Coordinates of C-alpha atoms (C1' of nucleotides) in Angstrom, one line a residue:
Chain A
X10 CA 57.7 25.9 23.7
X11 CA 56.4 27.5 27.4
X12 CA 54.6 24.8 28.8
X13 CA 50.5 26.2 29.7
X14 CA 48.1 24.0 31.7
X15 CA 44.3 24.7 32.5
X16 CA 43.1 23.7 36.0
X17 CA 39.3 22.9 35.1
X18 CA 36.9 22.8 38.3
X19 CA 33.5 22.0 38.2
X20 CA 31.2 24.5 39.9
X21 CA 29.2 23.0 43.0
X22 CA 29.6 19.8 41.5
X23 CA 27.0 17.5 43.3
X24 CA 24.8 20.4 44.3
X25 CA 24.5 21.5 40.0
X26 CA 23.9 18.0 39.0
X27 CA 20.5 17.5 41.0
X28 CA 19.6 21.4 40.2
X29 CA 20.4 20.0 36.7
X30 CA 18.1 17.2 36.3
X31 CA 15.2 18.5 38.6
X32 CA 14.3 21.8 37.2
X33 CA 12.3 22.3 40.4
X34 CA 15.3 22.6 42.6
X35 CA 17.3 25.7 40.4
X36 CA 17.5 29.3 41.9
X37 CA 17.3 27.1 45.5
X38 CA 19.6 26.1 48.3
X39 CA 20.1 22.6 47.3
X40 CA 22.8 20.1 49.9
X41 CA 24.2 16.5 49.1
X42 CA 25.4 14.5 51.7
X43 CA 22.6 13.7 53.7
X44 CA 18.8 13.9 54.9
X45 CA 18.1 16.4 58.1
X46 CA 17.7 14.1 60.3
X47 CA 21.5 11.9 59.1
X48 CA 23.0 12.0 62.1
X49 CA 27.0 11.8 61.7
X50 CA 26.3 12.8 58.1
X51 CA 28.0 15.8 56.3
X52 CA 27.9 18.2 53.2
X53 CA 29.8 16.7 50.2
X54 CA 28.9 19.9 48.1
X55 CA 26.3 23.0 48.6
X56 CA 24.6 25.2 46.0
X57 CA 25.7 28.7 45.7
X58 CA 22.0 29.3 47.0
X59 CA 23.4 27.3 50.2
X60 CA 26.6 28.5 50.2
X61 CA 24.6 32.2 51.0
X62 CA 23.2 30.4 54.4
X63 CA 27.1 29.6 55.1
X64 CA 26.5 25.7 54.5
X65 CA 29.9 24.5 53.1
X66 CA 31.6 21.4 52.3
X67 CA 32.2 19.0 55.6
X68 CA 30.1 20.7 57.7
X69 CA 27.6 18.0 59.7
X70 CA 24.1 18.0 58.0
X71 CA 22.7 19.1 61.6
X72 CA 24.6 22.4 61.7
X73 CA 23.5 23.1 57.7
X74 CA 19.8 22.6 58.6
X75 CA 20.5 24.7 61.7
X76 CA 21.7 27.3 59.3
X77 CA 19.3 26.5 56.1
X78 CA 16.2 24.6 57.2
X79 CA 14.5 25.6 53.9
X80 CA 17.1 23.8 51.9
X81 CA 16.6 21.0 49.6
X82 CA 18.7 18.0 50.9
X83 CA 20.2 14.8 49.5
X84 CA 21.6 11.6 50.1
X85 CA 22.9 12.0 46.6
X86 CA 23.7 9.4 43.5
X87 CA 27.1 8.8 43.0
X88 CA 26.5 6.9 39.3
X89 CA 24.6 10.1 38.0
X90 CA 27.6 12.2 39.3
X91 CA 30.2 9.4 37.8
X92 CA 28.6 9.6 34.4
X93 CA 28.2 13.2 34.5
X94 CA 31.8 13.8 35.3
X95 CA 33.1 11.2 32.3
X96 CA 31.0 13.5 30.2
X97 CA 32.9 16.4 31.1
X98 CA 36.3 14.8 30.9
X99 CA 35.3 13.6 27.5
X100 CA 34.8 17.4 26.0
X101 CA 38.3 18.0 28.0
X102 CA 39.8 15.6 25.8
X103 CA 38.4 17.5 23.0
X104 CA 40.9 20.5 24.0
X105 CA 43.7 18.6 25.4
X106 CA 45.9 15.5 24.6
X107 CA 46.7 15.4 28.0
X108 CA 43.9 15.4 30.4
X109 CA 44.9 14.9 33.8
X110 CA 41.9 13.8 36.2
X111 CA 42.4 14.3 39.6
X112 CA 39.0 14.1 41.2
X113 CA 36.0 13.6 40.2
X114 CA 34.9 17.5 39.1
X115 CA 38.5 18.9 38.0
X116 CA 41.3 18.1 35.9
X117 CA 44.4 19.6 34.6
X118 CA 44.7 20.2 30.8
X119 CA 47.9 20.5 29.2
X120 CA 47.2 22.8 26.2
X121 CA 50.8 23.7 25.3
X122 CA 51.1 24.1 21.6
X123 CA 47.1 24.0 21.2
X124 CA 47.5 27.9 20.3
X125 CA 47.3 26.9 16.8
X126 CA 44.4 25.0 16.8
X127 CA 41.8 26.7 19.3
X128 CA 43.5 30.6 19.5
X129 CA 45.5 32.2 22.2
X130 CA 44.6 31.1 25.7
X131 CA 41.7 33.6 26.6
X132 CA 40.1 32.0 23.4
X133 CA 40.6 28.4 24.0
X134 CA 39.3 29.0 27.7
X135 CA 36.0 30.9 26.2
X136 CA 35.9 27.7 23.7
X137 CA 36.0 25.4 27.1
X138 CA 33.4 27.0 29.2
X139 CA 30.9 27.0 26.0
X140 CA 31.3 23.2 24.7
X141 CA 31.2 22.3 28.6
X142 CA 27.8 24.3 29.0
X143 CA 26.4 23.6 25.8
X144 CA 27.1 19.8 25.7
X145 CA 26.5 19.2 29.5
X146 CA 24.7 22.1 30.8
X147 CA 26.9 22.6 33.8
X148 CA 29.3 25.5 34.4
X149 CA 32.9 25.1 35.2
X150 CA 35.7 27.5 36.8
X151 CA 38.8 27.8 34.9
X152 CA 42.8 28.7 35.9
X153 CA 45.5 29.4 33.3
X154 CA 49.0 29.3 34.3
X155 CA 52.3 27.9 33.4
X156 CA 52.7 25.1 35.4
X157 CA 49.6 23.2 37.3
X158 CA 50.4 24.2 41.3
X159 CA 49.5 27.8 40.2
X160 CA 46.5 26.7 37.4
X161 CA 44.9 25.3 40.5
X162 CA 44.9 27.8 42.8
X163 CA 44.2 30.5 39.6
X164 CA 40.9 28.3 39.2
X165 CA 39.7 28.7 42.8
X166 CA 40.1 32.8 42.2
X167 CA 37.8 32.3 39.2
X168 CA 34.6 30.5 41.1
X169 CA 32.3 30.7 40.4
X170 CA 32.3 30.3 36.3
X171 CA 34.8 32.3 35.5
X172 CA 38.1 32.5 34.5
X173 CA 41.5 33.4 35.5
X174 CA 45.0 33.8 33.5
X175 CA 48.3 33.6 35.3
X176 CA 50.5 35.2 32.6
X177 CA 53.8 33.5 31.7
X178 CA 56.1 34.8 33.7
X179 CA 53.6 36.6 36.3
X180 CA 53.5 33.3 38.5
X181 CA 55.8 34.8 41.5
X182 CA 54.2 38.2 41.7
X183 CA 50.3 36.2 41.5
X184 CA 51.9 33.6 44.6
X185 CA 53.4 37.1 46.4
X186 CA 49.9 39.0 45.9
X187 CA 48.2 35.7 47.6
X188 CA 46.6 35.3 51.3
X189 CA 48.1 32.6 53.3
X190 CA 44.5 31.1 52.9
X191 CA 45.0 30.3 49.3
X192 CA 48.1 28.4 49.3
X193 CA 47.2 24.9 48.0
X194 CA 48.5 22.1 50.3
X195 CA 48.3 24.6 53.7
X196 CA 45.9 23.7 55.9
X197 CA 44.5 24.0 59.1
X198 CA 47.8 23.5 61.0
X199 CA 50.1 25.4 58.4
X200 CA 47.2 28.3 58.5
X201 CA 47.8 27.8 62.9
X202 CA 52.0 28.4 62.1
X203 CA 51.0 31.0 59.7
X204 CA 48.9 33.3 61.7
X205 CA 51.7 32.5 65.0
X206 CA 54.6 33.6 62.9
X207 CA 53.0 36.7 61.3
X208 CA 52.7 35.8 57.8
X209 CA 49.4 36.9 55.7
X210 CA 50.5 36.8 52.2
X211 CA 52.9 35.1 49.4
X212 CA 55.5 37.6 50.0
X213 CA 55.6 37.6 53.8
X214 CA 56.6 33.7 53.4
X215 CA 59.1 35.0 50.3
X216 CA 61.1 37.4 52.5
X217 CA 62.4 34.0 54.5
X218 CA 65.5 32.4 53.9
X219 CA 64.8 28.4 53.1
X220 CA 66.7 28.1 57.0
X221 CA 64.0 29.6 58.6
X222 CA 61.5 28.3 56.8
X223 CA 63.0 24.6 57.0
X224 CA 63.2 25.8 61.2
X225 CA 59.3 26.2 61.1
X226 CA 57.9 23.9 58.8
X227 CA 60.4 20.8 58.6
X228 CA 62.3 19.6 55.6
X229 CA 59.7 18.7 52.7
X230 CA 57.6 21.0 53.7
X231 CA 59.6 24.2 53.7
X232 CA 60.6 22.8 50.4
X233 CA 57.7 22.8 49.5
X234 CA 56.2 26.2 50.6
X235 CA 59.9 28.3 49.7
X236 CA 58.6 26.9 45.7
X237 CA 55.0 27.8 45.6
X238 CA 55.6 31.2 46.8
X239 CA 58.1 31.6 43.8
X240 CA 55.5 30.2 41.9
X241 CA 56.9 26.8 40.8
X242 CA 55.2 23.7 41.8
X243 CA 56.9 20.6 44.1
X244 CA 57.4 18.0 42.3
X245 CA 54.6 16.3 44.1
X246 CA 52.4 18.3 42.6
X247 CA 53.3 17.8 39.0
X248 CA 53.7 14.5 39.3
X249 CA 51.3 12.1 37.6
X250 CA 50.0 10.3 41.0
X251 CA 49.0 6.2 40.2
X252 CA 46.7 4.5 42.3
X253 CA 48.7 3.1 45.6
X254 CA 45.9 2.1 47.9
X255 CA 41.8 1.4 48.6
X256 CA 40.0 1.1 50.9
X257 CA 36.4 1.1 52.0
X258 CA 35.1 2.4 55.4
X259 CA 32.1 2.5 57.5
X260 CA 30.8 5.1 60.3
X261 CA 28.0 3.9 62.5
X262 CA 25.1 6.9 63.1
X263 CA 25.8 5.1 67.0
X264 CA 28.7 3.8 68.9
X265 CA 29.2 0.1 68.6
X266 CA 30.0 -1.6 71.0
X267 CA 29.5 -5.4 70.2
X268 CA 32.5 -7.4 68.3
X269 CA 30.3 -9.3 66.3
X270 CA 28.5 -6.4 65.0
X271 CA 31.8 -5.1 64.0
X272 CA 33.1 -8.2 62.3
X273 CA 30.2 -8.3 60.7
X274 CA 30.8 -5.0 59.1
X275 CA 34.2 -5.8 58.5
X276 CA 33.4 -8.9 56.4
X277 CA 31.0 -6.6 54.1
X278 CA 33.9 -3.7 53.4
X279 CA 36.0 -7.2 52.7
X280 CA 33.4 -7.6 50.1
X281 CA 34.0 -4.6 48.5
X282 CA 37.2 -4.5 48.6
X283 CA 38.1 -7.4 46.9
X284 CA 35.3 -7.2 44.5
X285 CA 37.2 -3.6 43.8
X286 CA 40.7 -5.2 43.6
X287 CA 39.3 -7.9 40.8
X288 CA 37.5 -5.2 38.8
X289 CA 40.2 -3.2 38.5
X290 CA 42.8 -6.2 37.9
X291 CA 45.0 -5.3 41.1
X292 CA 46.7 -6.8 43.4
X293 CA 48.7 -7.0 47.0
X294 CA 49.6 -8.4 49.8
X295 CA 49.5 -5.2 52.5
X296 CA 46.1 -5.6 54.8
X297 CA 45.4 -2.7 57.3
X298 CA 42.7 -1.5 58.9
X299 CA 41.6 1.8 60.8
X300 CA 38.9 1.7 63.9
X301 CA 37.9 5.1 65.1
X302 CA 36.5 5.3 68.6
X303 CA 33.7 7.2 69.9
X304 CA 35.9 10.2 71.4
X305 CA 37.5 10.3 67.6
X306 CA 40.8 9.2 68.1
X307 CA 42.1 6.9 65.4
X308 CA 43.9 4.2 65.4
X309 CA 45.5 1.9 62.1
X310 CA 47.2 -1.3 61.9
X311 CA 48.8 -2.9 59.2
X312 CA 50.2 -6.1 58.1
X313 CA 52.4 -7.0 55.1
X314 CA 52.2 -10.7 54.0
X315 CA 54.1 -13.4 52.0
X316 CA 52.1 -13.5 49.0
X317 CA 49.1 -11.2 47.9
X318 CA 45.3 -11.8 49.3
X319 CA 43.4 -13.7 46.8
X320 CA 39.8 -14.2 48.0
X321 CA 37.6 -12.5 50.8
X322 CA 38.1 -14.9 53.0
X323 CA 41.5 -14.2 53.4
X324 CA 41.4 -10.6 53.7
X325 CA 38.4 -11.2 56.3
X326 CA 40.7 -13.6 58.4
X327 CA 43.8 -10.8 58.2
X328 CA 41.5 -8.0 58.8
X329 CA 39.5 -9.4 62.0
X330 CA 42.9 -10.7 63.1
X331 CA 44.2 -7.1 63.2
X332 CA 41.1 -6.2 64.7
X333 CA 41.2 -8.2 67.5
X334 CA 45.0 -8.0 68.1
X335 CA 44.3 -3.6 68.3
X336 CA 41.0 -3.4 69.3
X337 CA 40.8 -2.3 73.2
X338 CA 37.9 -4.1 74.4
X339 CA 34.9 -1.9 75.5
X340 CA 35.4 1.3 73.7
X341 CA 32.8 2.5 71.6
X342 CA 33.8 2.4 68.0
X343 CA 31.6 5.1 65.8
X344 CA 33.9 3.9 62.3
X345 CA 35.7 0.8 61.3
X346 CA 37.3 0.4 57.7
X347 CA 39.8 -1.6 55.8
X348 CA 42.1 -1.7 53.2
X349 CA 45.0 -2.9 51.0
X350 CA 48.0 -1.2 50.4
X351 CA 51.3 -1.4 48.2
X352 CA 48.6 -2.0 45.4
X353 CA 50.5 -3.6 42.0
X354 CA 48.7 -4.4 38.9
X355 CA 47.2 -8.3 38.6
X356 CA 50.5 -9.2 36.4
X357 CA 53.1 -9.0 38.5
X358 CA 54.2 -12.7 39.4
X359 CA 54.4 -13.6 43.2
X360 CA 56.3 -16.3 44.5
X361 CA 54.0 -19.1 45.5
X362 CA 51.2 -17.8 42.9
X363 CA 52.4 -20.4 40.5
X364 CA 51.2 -23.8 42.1
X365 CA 47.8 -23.8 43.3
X366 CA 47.4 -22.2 46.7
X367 CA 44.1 -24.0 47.6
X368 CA 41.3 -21.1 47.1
X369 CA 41.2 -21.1 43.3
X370 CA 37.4 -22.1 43.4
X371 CA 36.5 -19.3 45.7
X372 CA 38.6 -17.2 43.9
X373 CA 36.4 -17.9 40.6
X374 CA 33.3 -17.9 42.5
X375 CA 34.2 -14.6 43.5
X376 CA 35.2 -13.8 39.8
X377 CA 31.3 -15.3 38.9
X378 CA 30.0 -12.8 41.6
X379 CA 31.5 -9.7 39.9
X380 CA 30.6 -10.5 36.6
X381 CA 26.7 -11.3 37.5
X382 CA 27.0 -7.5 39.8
X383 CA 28.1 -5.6 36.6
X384 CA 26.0 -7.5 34.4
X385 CA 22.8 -6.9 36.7
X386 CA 23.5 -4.2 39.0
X387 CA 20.1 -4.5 41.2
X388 CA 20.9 -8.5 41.3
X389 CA 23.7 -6.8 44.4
X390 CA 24.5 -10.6 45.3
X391 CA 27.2 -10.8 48.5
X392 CA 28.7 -13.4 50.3
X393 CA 27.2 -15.4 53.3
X394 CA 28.3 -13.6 56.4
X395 CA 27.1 -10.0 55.7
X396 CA 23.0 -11.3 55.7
X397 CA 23.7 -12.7 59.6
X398 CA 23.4 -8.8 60.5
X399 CA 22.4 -6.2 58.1
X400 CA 23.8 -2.5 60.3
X401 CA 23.1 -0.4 56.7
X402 CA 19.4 -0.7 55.9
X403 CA 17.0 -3.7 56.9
X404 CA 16.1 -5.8 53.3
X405 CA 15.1 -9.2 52.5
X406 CA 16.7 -11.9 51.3
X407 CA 16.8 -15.1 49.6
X408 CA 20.1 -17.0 50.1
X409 CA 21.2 -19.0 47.5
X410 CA 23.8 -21.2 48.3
X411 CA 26.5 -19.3 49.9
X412 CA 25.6 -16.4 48.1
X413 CA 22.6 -14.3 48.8
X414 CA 20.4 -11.9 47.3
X415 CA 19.3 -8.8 48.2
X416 CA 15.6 -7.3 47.1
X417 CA 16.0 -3.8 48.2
X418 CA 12.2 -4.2 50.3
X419 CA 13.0 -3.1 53.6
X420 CA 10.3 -4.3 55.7
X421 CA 11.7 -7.2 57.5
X422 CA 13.9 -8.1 60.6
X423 CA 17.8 -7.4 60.3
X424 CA 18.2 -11.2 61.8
X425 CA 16.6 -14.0 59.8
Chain B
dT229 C1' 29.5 22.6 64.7
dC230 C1' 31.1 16.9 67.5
dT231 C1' 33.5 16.1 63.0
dG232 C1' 32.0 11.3 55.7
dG233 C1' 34.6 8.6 52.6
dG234 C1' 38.3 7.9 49.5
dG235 C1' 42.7 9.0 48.7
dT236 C1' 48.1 10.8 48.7
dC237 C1' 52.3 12.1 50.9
dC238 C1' 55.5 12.8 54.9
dT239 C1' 57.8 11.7 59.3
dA240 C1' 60.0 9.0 62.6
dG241 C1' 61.4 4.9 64.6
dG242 C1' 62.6 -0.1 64.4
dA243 C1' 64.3 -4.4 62.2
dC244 C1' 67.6 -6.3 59.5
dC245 C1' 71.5 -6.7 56.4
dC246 C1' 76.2 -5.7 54.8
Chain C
dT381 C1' 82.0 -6.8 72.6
dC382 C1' 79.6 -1.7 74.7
dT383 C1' 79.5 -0.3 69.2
dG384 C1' 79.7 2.9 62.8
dG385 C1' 77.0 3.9 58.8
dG386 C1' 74.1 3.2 54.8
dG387 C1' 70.2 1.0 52.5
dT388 C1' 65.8 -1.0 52.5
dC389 C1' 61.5 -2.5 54.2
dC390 C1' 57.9 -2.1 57.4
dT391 C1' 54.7 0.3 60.7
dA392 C1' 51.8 4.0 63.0
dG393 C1' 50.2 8.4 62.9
dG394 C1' 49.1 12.7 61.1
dA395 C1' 48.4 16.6 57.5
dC396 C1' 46.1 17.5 53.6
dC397 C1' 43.0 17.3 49.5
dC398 C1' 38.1 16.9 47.2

DNA sequence: TCTGGGGTCCTAGGACCC
DNA sequence: TCTGGGGTCCTAGGACCC
């Protein structure tokens, strides 16, 4: 049986969730990511209305107002979007057996063998776009193809609300016919190699032989790129991609330049982390952590270790240790962030995990922390450190123990 | 236009072992 | 004793995606 995927793609995501539930803000140039005055702060989606202004995706707030100063904009609510986009992937579900999520407004759909069932695949995409509007009031942009490399890039030709069919075996001619600009997984410095070498569309990057491509572009890469042009995916592509790392990070709307300050932050993303790595049962014993400085360069550091962090403690002491040991004294740092890598699932025995490593009761306490935070979202208790200095918003607290809560008032002092 | 936050994958070099 | 080759793990940085 040919195999036939849909690449489903959520128009303006963010932007037609808000216009969605505030009838007030439809027809109007409506921006999530950040208030007007957010310095540091950049568009996570625009409205089509915004998208007229030439506000886009991960352009800084302050050039978007430059450009749209009538606009609505947002901070935006990640829960409303995370429960909107489950709704969605339920009704894809409804079409497919296998729904492939890979962010949080598209998916792939494998509907091979569905003909019977829902109609040929013009009919089964009609059916889509209608139980997605109908049930959730949002429009979504549709690709048809073969294999999912060219579903995807079939679904970006449809936007808005539309849709687009790669016939079976019209996948090469649909790559050739392509700009450079549209090949999935080129970007700004394949586009710079692109325009240097002369090549504008699909077929200009056919005519080369796999040597010359592999002369310009490097081994998996020219790989890569000969494939898509012949309209067949890399295998990275097609592959079902597990979860392999997290990591939380901050950027400071100023420069920081004190190391307590910084530690401070760092033990909060530790917070987060681990409260992350326990909800979702994982586990591992690579730390690293990534400090940007004010002029943007970036520098990470990473640390594998004997047996996998178990409380926040730990990954605090690892973390500030890596910190210290890369961080060049006196440079202004404008992000800091953290992570764990090499993640495996909770199961997998460690050596040394068996007889008691000394930080079981934090390790429950910790455990007692998360259940009370999903229980009672607006409880948000943290650990100790992170109330010393609050850099995120200014709120009052009653410490309890070594735990502390938050109230959400923000009227007091960020030192108590 | 001074550039978020959360990810994945690739490259290249070094350590270490056989 | 002036020097091979393969495998694996680790580390830092960068390209790319939404």
């Amino acid at each position: 049986m040919t195999p036939y995927y849909i690449h489903a793609d959520l128009d303006a995501f963010y932007a037609s969730v808000e216009q969605l539930d505030h009838p007030e803000y439809r027809g109007k140039p409506v921006i999530v990511g950040g208030l007007p005055g957010d310095r540091r702060s950049v568009v996570s989606a625009a409205s089509y209305e915004a998208r007229n202004y030439g506000v886009h995706s991960a352009m800084p707030i302050v050039r978007a107002y430059e450009l749209c100063p009538a606009g609505i904009y947002l901070r935006g609510n990640m829960r409303r979007y995370r429960e909107k986009s489950a709704e969605v992937m339920g009704i894809f579900s409804d079409f497919s057996p296998e729904v492939r999520q890979i962010s949080i407004d598209e998916a792939f759909l494998d509907i091979t063998g569905t003909q019977g069932l829902f109609g040929p695949p013009p009919e089964i995409a009609r059916k889509l776009k209608e139980a997605v509007r109908g049930k959730t009031g949002l429009t979504v942009s549709l690709g048809l193809a073969s294999n999912r490399y060219v579903a995807k890039i079939a679904s970006g030709m449809s936007k808005p609300d539309g849709t687009y069919i790669v016939p079976p075996g019209g996948e090469e001619p649909f790559m050739c016919s392509l700009p450079v600009a549209k090949i999935w997984g080129a970007g700004k410095k394949a586009q710079e190699q692109f325009k240097k070498y002369g090549l504008k569309t699909g077929a200009d990057i056919h005519r080369l032989s796999r040597e010359t491509l592999s002369h310009i572009f490097g081994k998996a890469f020219c790989l890569f790129l000969y494939r898509a042009v012949r309209g067949e995916a890399a295998a990275s592509f097609e592959d079902a991609r597990g979860t392999h790392s997290m990591s939380v990070e901050r950027t400071f709307p100023y420069d920081v330049y004190d190391e307590f300050t910084i530690e401070t932050e760092l033990f909060a993303l530790c917070q987060t982390i681990m409260f992350r790595l326990l909800d979702g049962h994982w586990q591992s014993r690579t730390v690293f952590i990534k400090i940007r400085y004010h002029d943007f360069s970036t520098i990470s550091a990473q640390e594998s270790l004997p047996r996998p962090v178990h409380t926040i403690n730990e990954l605090f002491e690892h973390l500030s240790d890596l910190f210290r040991r890369k961080y060049q004294s006196g440079r202004g740092i404008r992000l800091i962030g953290g992570g764990l890598a090499n993640l495996e699932t909770g199961k997998a025995a460690h050596q040394g995990e068996l007889f008691d490593t000394g930080n079981e009761k934090e390790r429950n306490l910790e455990q007692c922390i998360l259940e009370i935070n999903k229980k009672f979202p607006s409880a948000a208790l943290k650990k100790g450190r992170s109330w010393l200095v609050d850099t995120t918003s200014l709120t009052k607290r009653v410490s309890l123990n070594n735990i502390c809560v938050t109230n959400g008032d923000k009227s007091t002092s960020n030192h108590e």
